[in-house]
Amino acid sequence: MSAHSIPRLKPDEYLALERTAEIKSEFLDGQMIAMTGGSIRHGRIASNLVQAIGLQLRGRSCEVFGSDVRVLVAQTGLYTYPDVTIVLWRTHADRRAPRHLDESDRVDRGALAEHRCL
């Protein structure tokens, strides 16, 4: 009996596939993992968090995003769509012309200074 190995993708291959996909997928260790839909309760909680955090960050160099923004966790190589992401911009110019997160496989280059978990 022969064992079938699952082909591993490179991050750039995942990003290319994800750009044209009809559903969102996470990526870890060379594998794409299709994301499931959330419940109304989960969506309500995430939406309330984005709104509340956004109000607290008003006038600061940070910005909050919902689950439409893909993030790379550099320490693990996980590409994911968190329910809430807070971005600390390096400069005001970065905020006016942000770089799309999917244009690079590194979240710590370009317009983003760092990402943090709450």
PDB file of C-alpha atoms in Angstrom:
ATOM      1  CA  MET A   1       0.000   0.000   0.000  1.00  0.00           C
ATOM      2  CA  SER A   2       1.429   3.374  -0.949  1.00  0.00           C
ATOM      3  CA  ALA A   3       0.932   6.420   1.194  1.00  0.00           C
ATOM      4  CA  HIS A   4      -0.329   9.470  -0.653  1.00  0.00           C
ATOM      5  CA  SER A   5       1.309  12.660   0.457  1.00  0.00           C
ATOM      6  CA  ILE A   6      -0.603  15.884   0.376  1.00  0.00           C
ATOM      7  CA  PRO A   7       1.242  18.439  -1.772  1.00  0.00           C
ATOM      8  CA  ARG A   8       2.506  21.388   0.229  1.00  0.00           C
ATOM      9  CA  LEU A   9       1.997  24.919  -1.056  1.00  0.00           C
ATOM     10  CA  LYS A  10       4.457  27.763  -0.753  1.00  0.00           C
ATOM     11  CA  PRO A  11       3.108  30.990   0.763  1.00  0.00           C
ATOM     12  CA  ASP A  12       3.137  32.785  -2.607  1.00  0.00           C
ATOM     13  CA  GLU A  13       1.148  29.927  -4.160  1.00  0.00           C
ATOM     14  CA  TYR A  14      -1.416  30.158  -1.355  1.00  0.00           C
ATOM     15  CA  LEU A  15      -1.709  33.933  -1.805  1.00  0.00           C
ATOM     16  CA  ALA A  16      -2.256  33.559  -5.551  1.00  0.00           C
ATOM     17  CA  LEU A  17      -4.981  30.945  -5.021  1.00  0.00           C
ATOM     18  CA  GLU A  18      -6.595  32.939  -2.220  1.00  0.00           C
ATOM     19  CA  ARG A  19      -6.892  36.084  -4.368  1.00  0.00           C
ATOM     20  CA  THR A  20      -9.223  34.291  -6.803  1.00  0.00           C
ATOM     21  CA  ALA A  21     -10.986  31.935  -4.369  1.00  0.00           C
ATOM     22  CA  GLU A  22     -14.702  32.220  -3.640  1.00  0.00           C
ATOM     23  CA  ILE A  23     -14.214  31.255   0.010  1.00  0.00           C
ATOM     24  CA  LYS A  24     -11.599  32.333   2.550  1.00  0.00           C
ATOM     25  CA  SER A  25      -8.923  29.908   3.616  1.00  0.00           C
ATOM     26  CA  GLU A  26      -6.271  29.992   6.282  1.00  0.00           C
ATOM     27  CA  PHE A  27      -2.772  28.732   5.556  1.00  0.00           C
ATOM     28  CA  LEU A  28      -0.357  26.859   7.809  1.00  0.00           C
ATOM     29  CA  ASP A  29       2.523  24.479   7.153  1.00  0.00           C
ATOM     30  CA  GLY A  30       1.882  24.379   3.415  1.00  0.00           C
ATOM     31  CA  GLN A  31      -1.821  23.585   3.699  1.00  0.00           C
ATOM     32  CA  MET A  32      -4.890  25.664   2.901  1.00  0.00           C
ATOM     33  CA  ILE A  33      -7.691  25.199   5.426  1.00  0.00           C
ATOM     34  CA  ALA A  34     -11.155  26.361   4.328  1.00  0.00           C
ATOM     35  CA  MET A  35     -12.818  28.596   6.898  1.00  0.00           C
ATOM     36  CA  THR A  36     -16.326  27.892   8.068  1.00  0.00           C
ATOM     37  CA  GLY A  37     -19.032  30.491   8.495  1.00  0.00           C
ATOM     38  CA  GLY A  38     -19.745  31.938  11.909  1.00  0.00           C
ATOM     39  CA  SER A  39     -22.934  32.223  13.878  1.00  0.00           C
ATOM     40  CA  ILE A  40     -25.050  35.370  14.190  1.00  0.00           C
ATOM     41  CA  ARG A  41     -24.015  35.614  17.846  1.00  0.00           C
ATOM     42  CA  HIS A  42     -20.325  35.385  16.929  1.00  0.00           C
ATOM     43  CA  GLY A  43     -20.748  37.999  14.182  1.00  0.00           C
ATOM     44  CA  ARG A  44     -22.548  40.348  16.571  1.00  0.00           C
ATOM     45  CA  ILE A  45     -19.785  40.046  19.183  1.00  0.00           C
ATOM     46  CA  ALA A  46     -17.029  40.650  16.610  1.00  0.00           C
ATOM     47  CA  SER A  47     -18.881  43.619  15.131  1.00  0.00           C
ATOM     48  CA  ASN A  48     -19.423  45.152  18.575  1.00  0.00           C
ATOM     49  CA  LEU A  49     -15.719  44.708  19.392  1.00  0.00           C
ATOM     50  CA  VAL A  50     -14.593  46.382  16.164  1.00  0.00           C
ATOM     51  CA  GLN A  51     -16.918  49.303  16.814  1.00  0.00           C
ATOM     52  CA  ALA A  52     -15.977  49.724  20.499  1.00  0.00           C
ATOM     53  CA  ILE A  53     -12.242  49.424  19.860  1.00  0.00           C
ATOM     54  CA  GLY A  54     -12.476  51.785  16.877  1.00  0.00           C
ATOM     55  CA  LEU A  55     -14.015  54.455  19.093  1.00  0.00           C
ATOM     56  CA  GLN A  56     -11.218  54.047  21.638  1.00  0.00           C
ATOM     57  CA  LEU A  57      -8.533  54.320  18.950  1.00  0.00           C
ATOM     58  CA  ARG A  58      -9.954  57.444  17.299  1.00  0.00           C
ATOM     59  CA  GLY A  59      -7.258  60.105  16.936  1.00  0.00           C
ATOM     60  CA  ARG A  60      -4.396  57.645  17.552  1.00  0.00           C
ATOM     61  CA  SER A  61      -1.917  56.046  15.184  1.00  0.00           C
ATOM     62  CA  CYS A  62      -3.791  52.732  15.407  1.00  0.00           C
ATOM     63  CA  GLU A  63      -6.687  51.425  13.338  1.00  0.00           C
ATOM     64  CA  VAL A  64      -9.022  48.476  13.823  1.00  0.00           C
ATOM     65  CA  PHE A  65     -10.203  46.066  11.115  1.00  0.00           C
ATOM     66  CA  GLY A  66     -12.706  43.228  10.995  1.00  0.00           C
ATOM     67  CA  SER A  67     -12.347  39.750   9.561  1.00  0.00           C
ATOM     68  CA  ASP A  68     -11.896  40.889   5.934  1.00  0.00           C
ATOM     69  CA  VAL A  69      -8.212  41.635   6.536  1.00  0.00           C
ATOM     70  CA  ARG A  70      -5.766  38.761   6.204  1.00  0.00           C
ATOM     71  CA  VAL A  71      -2.875  38.713   8.687  1.00  0.00           C
ATOM     72  CA  LEU A  72       0.385  36.783   8.758  1.00  0.00           C
ATOM     73  CA  VAL A  73       1.525  35.629  12.191  1.00  0.00           C
ATOM     74  CA  ALA A  74       5.243  35.798  11.451  1.00  0.00           C
ATOM     75  CA  GLN A  75       6.262  33.555  14.362  1.00  0.00           C
ATOM     76  CA  THR A  76       4.235  30.578  13.109  1.00  0.00           C
ATOM     77  CA  GLY A  77       3.712  31.268   9.397  1.00  0.00           C
ATOM     78  CA  LEU A  78      -0.073  31.207   9.858  1.00  0.00           C
ATOM     79  CA  TYR A  79      -2.109  33.315   7.444  1.00  0.00           C
ATOM     80  CA  THR A  80      -5.502  33.936   8.997  1.00  0.00           C
ATOM     81  CA  TYR A  81      -8.483  36.287   9.085  1.00  0.00           C
ATOM     82  CA  PRO A  82      -8.842  37.320  12.741  1.00  0.00           C
ATOM     83  CA  ASP A  83     -12.175  38.626  13.956  1.00  0.00           C
ATOM     84  CA  VAL A  84     -10.418  41.805  15.104  1.00  0.00           C
ATOM     85  CA  THR A  85      -7.048  43.202  14.014  1.00  0.00           C
ATOM     86  CA  ILE A  86      -5.433  46.363  15.357  1.00  0.00           C
ATOM     87  CA  VAL A  87      -2.742  47.982  13.213  1.00  0.00           C
ATOM     88  CA  LEU A  88      -0.218  50.466  14.542  1.00  0.00           C
ATOM     89  CA  TRP A  89       0.874  52.705  11.660  1.00  0.00           C
ATOM     90  CA  ARG A  90       4.476  53.951  11.570  1.00  0.00           C
ATOM     91  CA  THR A  91       3.622  57.307   9.994  1.00  0.00           C
ATOM     92  CA  HIS A  92       0.599  59.287   8.870  1.00  0.00           C
ATOM     93  CA  ALA A  93       1.731  58.774   5.253  1.00  0.00           C
ATOM     94  CA  ASP A  94       1.408  54.999   5.706  1.00  0.00           C
ATOM     95  CA  ARG A  95      -2.162  55.470   6.869  1.00  0.00           C
ATOM     96  CA  ARG A  96      -3.059  57.505   3.768  1.00  0.00           C
ATOM     97  CA  ALA A  97      -1.588  54.944   1.357  1.00  0.00           C
ATOM     98  CA  PRO A  98      -1.667  51.538   3.088  1.00  0.00           C
ATOM     99  CA  ARG A  99      -0.177  48.501   1.439  1.00  0.00           C
ATOM    100  CA  HIS A 100      -2.502  45.548   1.007  1.00  0.00           C
ATOM    101  CA  LEU A 101      -1.546  42.774   3.391  1.00  0.00           C
ATOM    102  CA  ASP A 102      -1.696  40.153   0.637  1.00  0.00           C
ATOM    103  CA  GLU A 103       1.013  41.807  -1.490  1.00  0.00           C
ATOM    104  CA  SER A 104       3.758  40.381   0.684  1.00  0.00           C
ATOM    105  CA  ASP A 105       4.328  37.360   2.862  1.00  0.00           C
ATOM    106  CA  ARG A 106       5.597  39.546   5.687  1.00  0.00           C
ATOM    107  CA  VAL A 107       3.384  41.670   7.882  1.00  0.00           C
ATOM    108  CA  ASP A 108       6.308  43.527   9.475  1.00  0.00           C
ATOM    109  CA  ARG A 109       7.443  45.352   6.300  1.00  0.00           C
ATOM    110  CA  GLY A 110       6.034  48.404   4.589  1.00  0.00           C
ATOM    111  CA  ALA A 111       3.268  50.316   6.291  1.00  0.00           C
ATOM    112  CA  LEU A 112       2.916  48.098   9.353  1.00  0.00           C
ATOM    113  CA  ALA A 113       5.112  48.631  12.373  1.00  0.00           C
ATOM    114  CA  GLU A 114       3.907  45.682  14.399  1.00  0.00           C
ATOM    115  CA  HIS A 115       0.903  43.579  15.267  1.00  0.00           C
ATOM    116  CA  ARG A 116      -0.211  42.629  18.708  1.00  0.00           C
ATOM    117  CA  CYS A 117      -2.753  40.298  20.224  1.00  0.00           C
ATOM    118  CA  LEU A 118      -5.153  41.637  22.835  1.00  0.00           C
TER     119      LEU A 118
END
